[in-house]
């Protein structure tokens, strides 16, 4: 008997099967051989929240949650955050290798040269209510942008896919900045080909009148590092949504809109906004013990703490914390950092958090940096979406090139009524 197999005996029928184990994984469909009779569908696995189900094979991002390791295409996140740029990482995530100097220059020019969205977009953005949440606007804008690009439906055409991947990476920051300016009642500012990707985003956000916004180099670099840290994170809720919607051969604009809707939730990318709200509610360090007591009693969660995969310090949180110090040297210290640091210290010494292996995640400190840079709280998740766009698209491209993939369609365990006859209204009680 081969050692890379699993032997299972179904005690209902005494049937024994041997199924292959490949890279620590068994195929769920192999279990279908176990049936109680010929009409039985066969054994299925029950896994709410996909706690233990591999939905794809991927070569993009590696995470070891117990050791706190994150790598893009094999490169440690710490090295990329130190030496790379968001656009270089985007190339890496999409193509699997670091670009040569000429490929990088050409890629940067293509992206920055494509940041302008169709003029017709301005009235579309202006039609939102003045205090619409920017994340809602960006979701809707992504779906709307797809209507300007009917050729994006040709998802089996590699060249078309490349065009729309490039368009989306280039234009999501523009949509994000438009959403902000709509809320702020400011005229939209288009991209400027003389600026970098991140510099352009900051200019489209913060430029006033005719004056080009010249961000401090430290702040521009810090934002780029934050974009690197958020660029991909394998099969999380929004990325799985991108793959699920993409598996129906939906165009990438609509799929990205769906992925951003998943990101919006406070348990996922919306946590950075929720952390700031939480820190403001706590108000000062003296209130922390009472707050922690409430969390332990089940009255809400410590936002920015805990992760499905990391059972150790999130490596991104470590880098974000360092980044915060650099940013505060320029902007002055955000007073909320004192509350956040003390909250972390107390939580990490508390039995409740230790036993459950709850550590700060990427969202715990990112918000205090964004706030110090001048972004309103509602924009935090939008910033996450700008950065994650490349990860969603790299995963979408991988899905479409994977012959194992099919339309995503989980099964259910039906627990409802057996067949029964329709009851006329007068006989119901
Ligand atoms: N505060 C207090 N208790 C928590 C927290 C928290 N932040 N996170 C988990 N727990 C407890 C939870 O109550 C449960 O306790 P018990 O075993 O007594 O029932 C235990 O820890 C396991 O939690 P879980 O909900 O089963 O874990 P999960 O893997 O399903 O959830 C999570 C992961 C990220 C949704 C969760 O930790 C959470 O809600 N964190 C706060 C929101 C947050 O910061 N989200 C951002 C995640 S990182 C950015 C991203 O990629 O999205």
CSV table of C-alpha atoms and ligand atoms in Angstrom, one decimal:
chain,number,residue,atom,x,y,z
A,1,UNK,CA,0.0,0.0,0.0
A,2,UNK,CA,1.4,3.4,-0.9
A,3,UNK,CA,2.1,5.6,2.1
A,4,UNK,CA,0.7,8.8,0.5
A,5,UNK,CA,-2.9,7.6,0.9
A,6,UNK,CA,-5.7,7.6,3.3
A,7,UNK,CA,-7.6,4.5,4.2
A,8,UNK,CA,-11.2,5.0,5.3
A,9,UNK,CA,-13.8,2.5,6.4
A,10,UNK,CA,-17.4,3.6,6.3
A,11,UNK,CA,-18.9,1.9,9.3
A,12,UNK,CA,-22.4,2.3,7.9
A,13,UNK,CA,-21.6,-0.1,5.1
A,14,UNK,CA,-18.2,-1.6,6.0
A,15,UNK,CA,-17.0,-0.3,2.7
A,16,UNK,CA,-13.2,0.5,2.8
A,17,UNK,CA,-11.6,2.9,0.3
A,18,UNK,CA,-8.1,4.2,-0.2
A,19,UNK,CA,-7.7,7.7,-1.5
A,20,UNK,CA,-4.6,9.6,-2.5
A,21,UNK,CA,-3.0,12.3,-0.4
A,22,UNK,CA,-1.3,15.0,-2.4
A,23,UNK,CA,0.6,17.8,-0.6
A,24,UNK,CA,-1.3,17.1,2.6
A,25,UNK,CA,-4.6,17.3,0.9
A,26,UNK,CA,-7.3,14.8,0.0
A,27,UNK,CA,-9.9,15.5,-2.8
A,28,UNK,CA,-13.3,16.0,-1.3
A,29,UNK,CA,-14.9,14.4,-4.4
A,30,UNK,CA,-13.0,11.1,-3.6
A,31,UNK,CA,-15.3,10.8,-0.6
A,32,UNK,CA,-18.3,10.4,-2.9
A,33,UNK,CA,-17.4,6.8,-3.3
A,34,UNK,CA,-18.9,6.3,0.2
A,35,UNK,CA,-22.6,5.8,-0.2
A,36,UNK,CA,-25.3,4.0,1.8
A,37,UNK,CA,-27.1,2.9,-1.4
A,38,UNK,CA,-27.1,3.6,-5.1
A,39,UNK,CA,-29.4,6.6,-4.7
A,40,UNK,CA,-27.2,8.2,-2.1
A,41,UNK,CA,-25.2,11.2,-3.5
A,42,UNK,CA,-22.2,10.1,-1.5
A,43,UNK,CA,-20.3,11.5,1.5
A,44,UNK,CA,-19.7,15.3,1.5
A,45,UNK,CA,-17.7,17.5,3.8
A,46,UNK,CA,-19.4,20.2,6.0
A,47,UNK,CA,-17.1,23.2,6.4
A,48,UNK,CA,-18.9,26.5,7.2
A,49,UNK,CA,-16.6,29.4,6.8
A,50,UNK,CA,-14.2,27.2,4.8
A,51,UNK,CA,-12.1,26.5,7.9
A,52,UNK,CA,-10.3,23.5,6.3
A,53,UNK,CA,-11.1,23.5,2.6
A,54,UNK,CA,-8.5,24.3,-0.1
A,55,UNK,CA,-10.5,25.9,-3.0
A,56,UNK,CA,-7.6,26.2,-5.4
A,57,UNK,CA,-3.9,25.6,-6.0
A,58,UNK,CA,-2.0,28.9,-6.1
A,59,UNK,CA,1.5,30.0,-6.8
A,60,UNK,CA,1.0,33.7,-5.7
A,61,UNK,CA,1.1,34.2,-1.9
A,62,UNK,CA,2.4,32.0,0.9
A,63,UNK,CA,1.3,32.4,4.5
A,64,UNK,CA,2.4,30.4,7.5
A,65,UNK,CA,0.0,31.6,10.1
A,66,UNK,CA,1.7,29.8,13.1
A,67,UNK,CA,5.1,31.3,12.3
A,68,UNK,CA,3.8,34.7,11.1
A,69,UNK,CA,5.3,34.4,7.6
A,70,UNK,CA,4.0,36.2,4.5
A,71,UNK,CA,5.7,35.9,1.1
A,72,UNK,CA,4.7,37.2,-2.4
A,73,UNK,CA,5.9,34.7,-5.1
A,74,UNK,CA,8.5,33.5,-2.6
A,75,UNK,CA,9.8,37.0,-1.5
A,76,UNK,CA,9.5,37.8,2.2
A,77,UNK,CA,7.1,40.7,2.8
A,78,UNK,CA,9.7,42.4,5.0
A,79,UNK,CA,12.2,42.6,2.1
A,80,UNK,CA,9.5,43.8,-0.3
A,81,UNK,CA,8.4,46.5,2.2
A,82,UNK,CA,12.0,47.6,2.6
A,83,UNK,CA,13.2,47.6,-1.0
A,84,UNK,CA,10.3,47.4,-3.5
A,85,UNK,CA,7.5,49.6,-4.6
A,86,UNK,CA,3.8,48.9,-5.0
A,87,UNK,CA,4.0,48.8,-8.8
A,88,UNK,CA,7.0,46.5,-8.8
A,89,UNK,CA,5.1,44.2,-6.4
A,90,UNK,CA,2.1,44.4,-8.7
A,91,UNK,CA,4.2,43.2,-11.6
A,92,UNK,CA,5.7,40.5,-9.4
A,93,UNK,CA,2.2,39.3,-8.2
A,94,UNK,CA,0.9,39.2,-11.8
A,95,UNK,CA,3.9,37.8,-13.6
A,96,UNK,CA,5.6,35.6,-10.9
A,97,UNK,CA,9.0,37.3,-11.3
A,98,UNK,CA,10.6,40.6,-10.4
A,99,UNK,CA,10.7,42.9,-13.5
A,100,UNK,CA,13.8,43.9,-15.3
A,101,UNK,CA,14.5,47.7,-15.2
A,102,UNK,CA,13.1,48.2,-18.7
A,103,UNK,CA,9.9,46.1,-18.0
A,104,UNK,CA,9.4,48.0,-14.8
A,105,UNK,CA,9.7,51.4,-16.5
A,106,UNK,CA,7.3,50.4,-19.2
A,107,UNK,CA,4.8,49.0,-16.7
A,108,UNK,CA,5.0,52.2,-14.6
A,109,UNK,CA,4.4,54.3,-17.7
A,110,UNK,CA,1.5,52.1,-18.8
A,111,UNK,CA,-0.2,52.4,-15.4
A,112,UNK,CA,0.4,56.1,-14.8
A,113,UNK,CA,-0.6,56.8,-18.4
A,114,UNK,CA,-3.9,55.0,-17.9
A,115,UNK,CA,-5.1,56.6,-14.7
A,116,UNK,CA,-7.6,58.9,-16.3
A,117,UNK,CA,-11.2,57.6,-16.4
A,118,UNK,CA,-13.8,58.5,-19.0
A,119,UNK,CA,-15.2,62.0,-18.5
A,120,UNK,CA,-18.7,60.6,-18.3
A,121,UNK,CA,-17.7,59.3,-14.9
A,122,UNK,CA,-17.8,62.7,-13.3
A,123,UNK,CA,-21.6,63.1,-13.4
A,124,UNK,CA,-21.9,59.5,-12.3
A,125,UNK,CA,-19.9,60.1,-9.2
A,126,UNK,CA,-21.6,63.5,-8.6
A,127,UNK,CA,-25.0,61.7,-8.6
A,128,UNK,CA,-24.3,60.1,-5.2
A,129,UNK,CA,-25.7,61.7,-2.0
A,130,UNK,CA,-23.2,64.2,-0.5
A,131,UNK,CA,-22.4,61.9,2.5
A,132,UNK,CA,-22.5,58.6,0.7
A,133,UNK,CA,-19.9,56.2,2.1
A,134,UNK,CA,-16.9,56.2,-0.3
A,135,UNK,CA,-16.6,52.4,-0.2
A,136,UNK,CA,-20.2,52.2,-1.5
A,137,UNK,CA,-19.4,54.7,-4.2
A,138,UNK,CA,-16.3,52.8,-5.3
A,139,UNK,CA,-18.2,49.5,-5.4
A,140,UNK,CA,-20.8,51.0,-7.6
A,141,UNK,CA,-18.2,52.8,-9.7
A,142,UNK,CA,-16.3,49.6,-10.4
A,143,UNK,CA,-19.4,47.9,-11.8
A,144,UNK,CA,-20.2,51.1,-13.8
A,145,UNK,CA,-16.7,51.3,-15.2
A,146,UNK,CA,-17.2,47.8,-16.7
A,147,UNK,CA,-20.0,49.2,-18.8
A,148,UNK,CA,-17.5,51.4,-20.6
A,149,UNK,CA,-15.4,48.3,-21.5
A,150,UNK,CA,-17.6,45.7,-23.2
A,151,UNK,CA,-14.6,43.8,-24.5
A,152,UNK,CA,-13.8,42.9,-20.9
A,153,UNK,CA,-16.3,40.2,-21.3
A,154,UNK,CA,-13.8,38.3,-23.5
A,155,UNK,CA,-12.3,36.7,-20.4
A,156,UNK,CA,-10.8,33.8,-22.4
A,157,UNK,CA,-8.7,36.3,-24.4
A,158,UNK,CA,-5.3,36.8,-22.7
A,159,UNK,CA,-4.6,40.1,-24.4
A,160,UNK,CA,-8.0,41.5,-23.4
A,161,UNK,CA,-7.4,40.4,-19.8
A,162,UNK,CA,-4.1,42.2,-19.7
A,163,UNK,CA,-5.7,45.4,-21.0
A,164,UNK,CA,-8.3,45.3,-18.3
A,165,UNK,CA,-6.0,44.3,-15.5
A,166,UNK,CA,-3.9,47.3,-16.4
A,167,UNK,CA,-6.9,49.6,-16.6
A,168,UNK,CA,-8.2,48.5,-13.2
A,169,UNK,CA,-4.8,48.9,-11.4
A,170,UNK,CA,-4.5,52.4,-13.0
A,171,UNK,CA,-8.1,53.6,-12.4
A,172,UNK,CA,-9.2,52.3,-9.0
A,173,UNK,CA,-7.1,55.1,-7.3
A,174,UNK,CA,-8.8,57.7,-9.5
A,175,UNK,CA,-12.3,56.4,-8.6
A,176,UNK,CA,-11.2,56.4,-4.9
A,177,UNK,CA,-10.0,60.0,-5.1
A,178,UNK,CA,-13.2,61.0,-6.9
A,179,UNK,CA,-15.3,59.4,-4.2
A,180,UNK,CA,-13.3,61.4,-1.6
A,181,UNK,CA,-13.7,64.7,-3.5
A,182,UNK,CA,-17.4,64.2,-4.0
A,183,UNK,CA,-17.8,63.9,-0.2
A,184,UNK,CA,-15.6,66.9,0.4
A,185,UNK,CA,-17.5,69.0,-2.2
A,186,UNK,CA,-14.3,69.6,-4.2
A,187,UNK,CA,-13.8,69.5,-8.0
A,188,UNK,CA,-12.3,66.3,-9.4
A,189,UNK,CA,-8.6,66.4,-10.1
A,190,UNK,CA,-7.3,64.1,-12.9
A,191,UNK,CA,-4.0,62.2,-13.0
A,192,UNK,CA,-0.7,63.9,-13.8
A,193,UNK,CA,1.8,61.9,-15.9
A,194,UNK,CA,4.7,63.6,-14.1
A,195,UNK,CA,3.9,62.0,-10.8
A,196,UNK,CA,4.4,58.5,-9.4
A,197,UNK,CA,1.4,56.1,-8.9
A,198,UNK,CA,1.1,56.9,-5.2
A,199,UNK,CA,2.1,60.5,-5.7
A,200,UNK,CA,-0.7,60.8,-8.3
A,201,UNK,CA,-3.2,59.3,-5.9
A,202,UNK,CA,-2.2,61.8,-3.2
A,203,UNK,CA,-2.4,64.6,-5.7
A,204,UNK,CA,-5.9,63.6,-6.9
A,205,UNK,CA,-7.0,63.4,-3.3
A,206,UNK,CA,-5.4,66.5,-1.7
A,207,UNK,CA,-4.6,69.0,-4.5
A,208,UNK,CA,-6.3,72.3,-4.0
A,209,UNK,CA,-7.1,74.8,-6.8
A,210,UNK,CA,-4.3,74.9,-9.5
A,211,UNK,CA,-1.6,73.9,-7.0
A,212,UNK,CA,-0.1,70.4,-7.4
A,213,UNK,CA,0.0,68.6,-4.1
A,214,UNK,CA,3.5,67.8,-3.2
A,215,UNK,CA,3.5,65.1,-0.5
A,216,UNK,CA,6.4,64.8,1.9
A,217,UNK,CA,8.6,62.0,0.5
A,218,UNK,CA,8.3,60.1,3.8
A,219,UNK,CA,4.5,60.1,3.5
A,220,UNK,CA,4.5,59.1,-0.1
A,221,UNK,CA,6.8,56.2,0.6
A,222,UNK,CA,4.8,55.2,3.7
A,223,UNK,CA,1.6,55.0,1.7
A,224,UNK,CA,3.4,53.0,-1.0
A,225,UNK,CA,4.6,50.6,1.7
A,226,UNK,CA,1.1,50.2,3.1
A,227,UNK,CA,-0.1,49.4,-0.4
A,228,UNK,CA,2.6,46.7,-0.7
A,229,UNK,CA,1.5,45.2,2.6
A,230,UNK,CA,-2.1,45.1,1.5
A,231,UNK,CA,-1.5,43.9,-2.1
A,232,UNK,CA,-2.4,40.2,-1.6
A,233,UNK,CA,-3.3,37.8,1.1
A,234,UNK,CA,-4.3,34.6,-0.6
A,235,UNK,CA,-7.8,33.1,-0.2
A,236,UNK,CA,-9.4,35.6,2.2
A,237,UNK,CA,-13.1,36.6,2.0
A,238,UNK,CA,-12.8,39.2,-0.8
A,239,UNK,CA,-10.3,37.2,-2.9
A,240,UNK,CA,-12.5,34.1,-2.6
A,241,UNK,CA,-15.4,36.3,-3.7
A,242,UNK,CA,-13.3,37.5,-6.7
A,243,UNK,CA,-12.6,33.9,-7.6
A,244,UNK,CA,-16.1,32.8,-7.1
A,245,UNK,CA,-17.7,35.5,-9.2
A,246,UNK,CA,-14.9,35.1,-11.8
A,247,UNK,CA,-15.6,31.4,-12.0
A,248,UNK,CA,-18.9,32.3,-13.7
A,249,UNK,CA,-16.8,34.0,-16.4
A,250,UNK,CA,-18.0,37.4,-15.2
A,251,UNK,CA,-16.0,40.4,-16.4
A,252,UNK,CA,-13.2,41.6,-14.1
A,253,UNK,CA,-14.9,45.0,-13.4
A,254,UNK,CA,-18.1,43.3,-12.0
A,255,UNK,CA,-16.0,40.7,-10.1
A,256,UNK,CA,-13.8,43.4,-8.6
A,257,UNK,CA,-17.0,45.3,-7.5
A,258,UNK,CA,-18.1,42.1,-5.7
A,259,UNK,CA,-14.7,41.6,-4.1
A,260,UNK,CA,-14.7,45.1,-2.8
A,261,UNK,CA,-18.2,44.5,-1.3
A,262,UNK,CA,-16.8,41.6,0.6
A,263,UNK,CA,-13.8,43.7,1.7
A,264,UNK,CA,-16.2,46.4,3.0
A,265,UNK,CA,-17.4,44.3,6.0
A,266,UNK,CA,-16.0,45.2,9.5
A,267,UNK,CA,-14.6,41.6,10.0
A,268,UNK,CA,-12.5,42.0,6.9
A,269,UNK,CA,-11.1,45.3,5.3
A,270,UNK,CA,-13.7,47.4,7.1
A,271,UNK,CA,-11.8,46.6,10.4
A,272,UNK,CA,-9.3,49.5,9.8
A,273,UNK,CA,-12.3,52.0,10.0
A,274,UNK,CA,-13.8,50.1,12.9
A,275,UNK,CA,-10.4,50.3,14.8
A,276,UNK,CA,-10.4,54.1,14.7
A,277,UNK,CA,-14.0,54.3,15.8
A,278,UNK,CA,-13.2,51.9,18.7
A,279,UNK,CA,-10.1,54.0,19.7
A,280,UNK,CA,-12.1,57.2,19.7
A,281,UNK,CA,-14.8,55.5,21.8
A,282,UNK,CA,-12.3,54.3,24.3
A,283,UNK,CA,-11.1,58.0,24.5
A,284,UNK,CA,-8.2,57.6,26.9
A,285,UNK,CA,-5.9,55.0,28.4
A,286,UNK,CA,-7.8,54.9,31.7
A,287,UNK,CA,-10.8,53.4,30.0
A,288,UNK,CA,-8.9,50.5,28.5
A,289,UNK,CA,-9.4,47.9,31.3
A,290,UNK,CA,-13.1,48.5,31.3
A,291,UNK,CA,-13.2,48.1,27.5
A,292,UNK,CA,-11.2,44.9,27.6
A,293,UNK,CA,-13.6,43.6,30.3
A,294,UNK,CA,-16.5,44.2,28.0
A,295,UNK,CA,-14.8,42.4,25.1
A,296,UNK,CA,-14.1,39.4,27.3
A,297,UNK,CA,-17.8,39.4,28.4
A,298,UNK,CA,-18.8,39.2,24.7
A,299,UNK,CA,-19.8,42.9,24.3
A,300,UNK,CA,-18.1,43.4,20.9
A,301,UNK,CA,-14.6,42.5,19.7
A,302,UNK,CA,-11.3,44.1,20.0
A,303,UNK,CA,-11.1,45.3,16.4
A,304,UNK,CA,-7.8,44.9,14.6
A,305,UNK,CA,-7.0,41.8,16.6
A,306,UNK,CA,-7.3,38.2,15.6
A,307,UNK,CA,-7.0,36.5,12.3
A,308,UNK,CA,-8.3,33.3,10.7
A,309,UNK,CA,-4.8,32.3,9.6
A,310,UNK,CA,-2.3,34.1,11.8
A,311,UNK,CA,-2.0,32.6,15.2
A,312,UNK,CA,1.1,34.7,15.8
A,313,UNK,CA,1.9,38.4,15.3
A,314,UNK,CA,0.8,39.4,11.8
A,315,UNK,CA,4.1,40.3,10.0
A,316,UNK,CA,2.3,43.2,8.3
A,317,UNK,CA,1.3,44.7,11.7
A,318,UNK,CA,5.0,44.8,12.7
A,319,UNK,CA,5.9,46.7,9.6
A,320,UNK,CA,2.9,49.1,9.9
A,321,UNK,CA,3.9,49.9,13.5
A,322,UNK,CA,7.4,50.9,12.3
A,323,UNK,CA,5.9,52.9,9.5
A,324,UNK,CA,3.8,54.8,12.0
A,325,UNK,CA,6.9,56.0,13.8
A,326,UNK,CA,8.3,57.4,10.6
A,327,UNK,CA,5.1,59.1,9.6
A,328,UNK,CA,4.6,60.7,13.0
A,329,UNK,CA,8.1,62.2,12.8
A,330,UNK,CA,6.7,64.2,9.9
A,331,UNK,CA,3.1,64.7,10.9
A,332,UNK,CA,3.4,64.8,14.7
A,333,UNK,CA,2.1,62.0,16.9
A,334,UNK,CA,-1.5,60.9,16.4
A,335,UNK,CA,-2.7,60.8,20.1
A,336,UNK,CA,-4.7,57.7,19.3
A,337,UNK,CA,-1.4,55.8,19.0
A,338,UNK,CA,-1.0,56.0,22.8
A,339,UNK,CA,-4.3,54.3,23.3
A,340,UNK,CA,-3.6,51.7,20.6
A,341,UNK,CA,-0.2,50.8,22.1
A,342,UNK,CA,-1.5,50.5,25.6
A,343,UNK,CA,-4.5,48.4,24.3
A,344,UNK,CA,-2.0,46.1,22.6
A,345,UNK,CA,0.2,45.8,25.7
A,346,UNK,CA,-2.8,45.0,27.9
A,347,UNK,CA,-4.4,42.5,25.5
A,348,UNK,CA,-1.1,40.6,24.8
A,349,UNK,CA,-0.7,40.0,28.6
A,350,UNK,CA,-4.3,38.9,29.1
A,351,UNK,CA,-5.1,35.3,29.4
A,352,UNK,CA,-8.2,35.6,27.1
A,353,UNK,CA,-6.2,36.8,24.2
A,354,UNK,CA,-3.2,34.6,24.9
A,355,UNK,CA,-5.3,31.4,25.0
A,356,UNK,CA,-7.0,32.3,21.7
A,357,UNK,CA,-3.8,33.4,20.1
A,358,UNK,CA,-5.2,36.8,19.2
A,359,UNK,CA,-2.6,39.3,18.0
A,360,UNK,CA,-2.8,42.7,16.3
A,361,UNK,CA,-3.5,42.3,12.6
A,362,UNK,CA,-2.6,44.7,9.7
A,363,UNK,CA,-5.7,46.8,10.5
A,364,UNK,CA,-4.7,47.6,14.0
A,365,UNK,CA,-2.2,50.4,13.3
A,366,UNK,CA,-2.9,51.3,9.7
A,367,UNK,CA,-5.8,53.6,10.5
A,368,UNK,CA,-3.8,55.8,12.9
A,369,UNK,CA,-1.3,56.4,10.0
A,370,UNK,CA,-4.0,57.1,7.5
A,371,UNK,CA,-5.5,59.6,9.9
A,372,UNK,CA,-2.2,61.3,10.5
A,373,UNK,CA,-1.8,61.6,6.7
A,374,UNK,CA,-5.1,63.4,6.4
A,375,UNK,CA,-7.4,60.6,5.2
A,376,UNK,CA,-10.9,60.7,6.7
A,377,UNK,CA,-11.9,57.4,8.5
A,378,UNK,CA,-14.4,56.4,5.8
A,379,UNK,CA,-11.6,56.3,3.2
A,380,UNK,CA,-9.5,53.7,5.1
A,381,UNK,CA,-11.2,50.6,3.5
A,382,UNK,CA,-11.0,52.3,0.1
A,383,UNK,CA,-7.2,52.5,0.6
A,384,UNK,CA,-7.2,48.8,1.3
A,385,UNK,CA,-9.2,48.2,-1.9
A,386,UNK,CA,-6.8,50.4,-4.0
A,387,UNK,CA,-3.9,48.2,-2.8
A,388,UNK,CA,-5.7,44.8,-3.0
A,389,UNK,CA,-6.9,45.4,-6.6
A,390,UNK,CA,-3.7,43.8,-7.9
A,391,UNK,CA,-4.1,40.8,-5.6
A,392,UNK,CA,-7.7,40.2,-6.7
A,393,UNK,CA,-6.6,40.5,-10.4
A,394,UNK,CA,-3.6,38.2,-10.0
A,395,UNK,CA,-5.8,35.6,-8.4
A,396,UNK,CA,-8.5,36.0,-11.1
A,397,UNK,CA,-5.9,35.5,-13.8
A,398,UNK,CA,-4.6,32.4,-12.1
A,399,UNK,CA,-8.2,31.1,-11.8
A,400,UNK,CA,-8.8,31.5,-15.5
A,401,UNK,CA,-5.6,29.7,-16.4
A,402,UNK,CA,-6.2,26.8,-14.1
A,403,UNK,CA,-7.8,23.8,-15.9
A,404,UNK,CA,-8.9,22.3,-12.5
A,405,UNK,CA,-11.2,25.2,-11.9
A,406,UNK,CA,-15.0,25.1,-12.5
A,407,UNK,CA,-17.9,27.4,-11.7
A,408,UNK,CA,-17.9,27.6,-7.9
A,409,UNK,CA,-20.9,25.8,-6.5
A,410,UNK,CA,-20.8,24.5,-2.9
A,411,UNK,CA,-23.2,21.8,-1.7
A,412,UNK,CA,-25.6,22.1,1.3
A,413,UNK,CA,-27.0,19.8,3.9
A,414,UNK,CA,-30.7,20.2,3.5
A,415,UNK,CA,-32.5,20.3,6.8
A,416,UNK,CA,-35.9,21.7,5.7
A,417,UNK,CA,-39.3,20.1,5.4
A,418,UNK,CA,-39.9,17.0,3.5
A,419,UNK,CA,-42.4,17.2,0.6
A,420,UNK,CA,-45.8,18.5,1.6
A,421,UNK,CA,-48.9,19.7,-0.2
A,422,UNK,CA,-49.8,23.4,-0.7
A,423,UNK,CA,-52.3,24.6,1.9
A,424,UNK,CA,-55.0,27.0,0.6
A,425,UNK,CA,-55.2,30.3,2.5
A,426,UNK,CA,-58.5,29.6,4.3
A,427,UNK,CA,-57.1,26.3,5.8
A,428,UNK,CA,-54.0,27.9,7.3
A,429,UNK,CA,-53.8,28.8,11.0
B,1,LIG,N1,-11.8,40.3,19.9
B,1,LIG,C1,-12.2,39.4,20.9
B,1,LIG,N2,-12.4,38.1,20.7
B,1,LIG,C2,-12.0,37.6,19.5
B,1,LIG,C3,-11.5,38.4,18.5
B,1,LIG,C4,-11.4,39.8,18.7
B,1,LIG,N3,-10.9,40.6,17.8
B,1,LIG,N4,-11.3,37.6,17.4
B,1,LIG,C5,-11.6,36.4,17.8
B,1,LIG,N5,-12.0,36.4,19.1
B,1,LIG,C6,-12.4,35.2,19.8
B,1,LIG,C7,-13.8,34.7,19.4
B,1,LIG,O1,-14.8,35.3,20.2
B,1,LIG,C8,-13.7,33.2,19.7
B,1,LIG,O2,-13.7,33.0,21.1
B,1,LIG,P1,-14.4,31.6,21.6
B,1,LIG,O3,-13.5,30.5,21.2
B,1,LIG,O4,-14.5,31.8,23.1
B,1,LIG,O5,-15.8,31.6,21.0
B,1,LIG,C9,-12.2,32.9,19.3
B,1,LIG,O6,-11.5,34.1,19.5
B,1,LIG,C10,-12.1,32.5,17.8
B,1,LIG,O7,-12.7,33.5,17.0
B,1,LIG,P2,-13.4,33.2,15.6
B,1,LIG,O8,-14.4,34.2,15.4
B,1,LIG,O9,-13.9,31.7,15.6
B,1,LIG,O10,-12.2,33.3,14.6
B,1,LIG,P3,-12.3,33.5,13.1
B,1,LIG,O11,-11.1,32.9,12.5
B,1,LIG,O12,-13.6,33.0,12.6
B,1,LIG,O13,-12.3,35.1,12.9
B,1,LIG,C11,-11.6,37.3,12.6
B,1,LIG,C12,-11.2,35.8,12.5
B,1,LIG,C13,-10.5,38.2,11.9
B,1,LIG,C14,-12.9,37.6,11.8
B,1,LIG,C15,-11.8,37.7,14.1
B,1,LIG,O14,-10.5,37.5,14.8
B,1,LIG,C16,-12.3,39.1,14.3
B,1,LIG,O15,-13.5,39.3,14.2
B,1,LIG,N6,-11.3,40.1,14.5
B,1,LIG,C17,-11.8,41.5,14.6
B,1,LIG,C18,-12.0,42.1,13.2
B,1,LIG,C19,-10.7,42.3,12.4
B,1,LIG,O16,-9.8,42.9,13.0
B,1,LIG,N7,-10.7,41.9,11.2
B,1,LIG,C20,-9.5,42.2,10.3
B,1,LIG,C21,-8.8,40.9,9.9
B,1,LIG,S1,-7.2,41.2,9.1
B,1,LIG,C22,-7.5,42.1,7.7
B,1,LIG,C23,-8.1,41.2,6.7
B,1,LIG,O17,-7.3,40.6,5.9
B,1,LIG,O18,-9.3,41.2,6.5
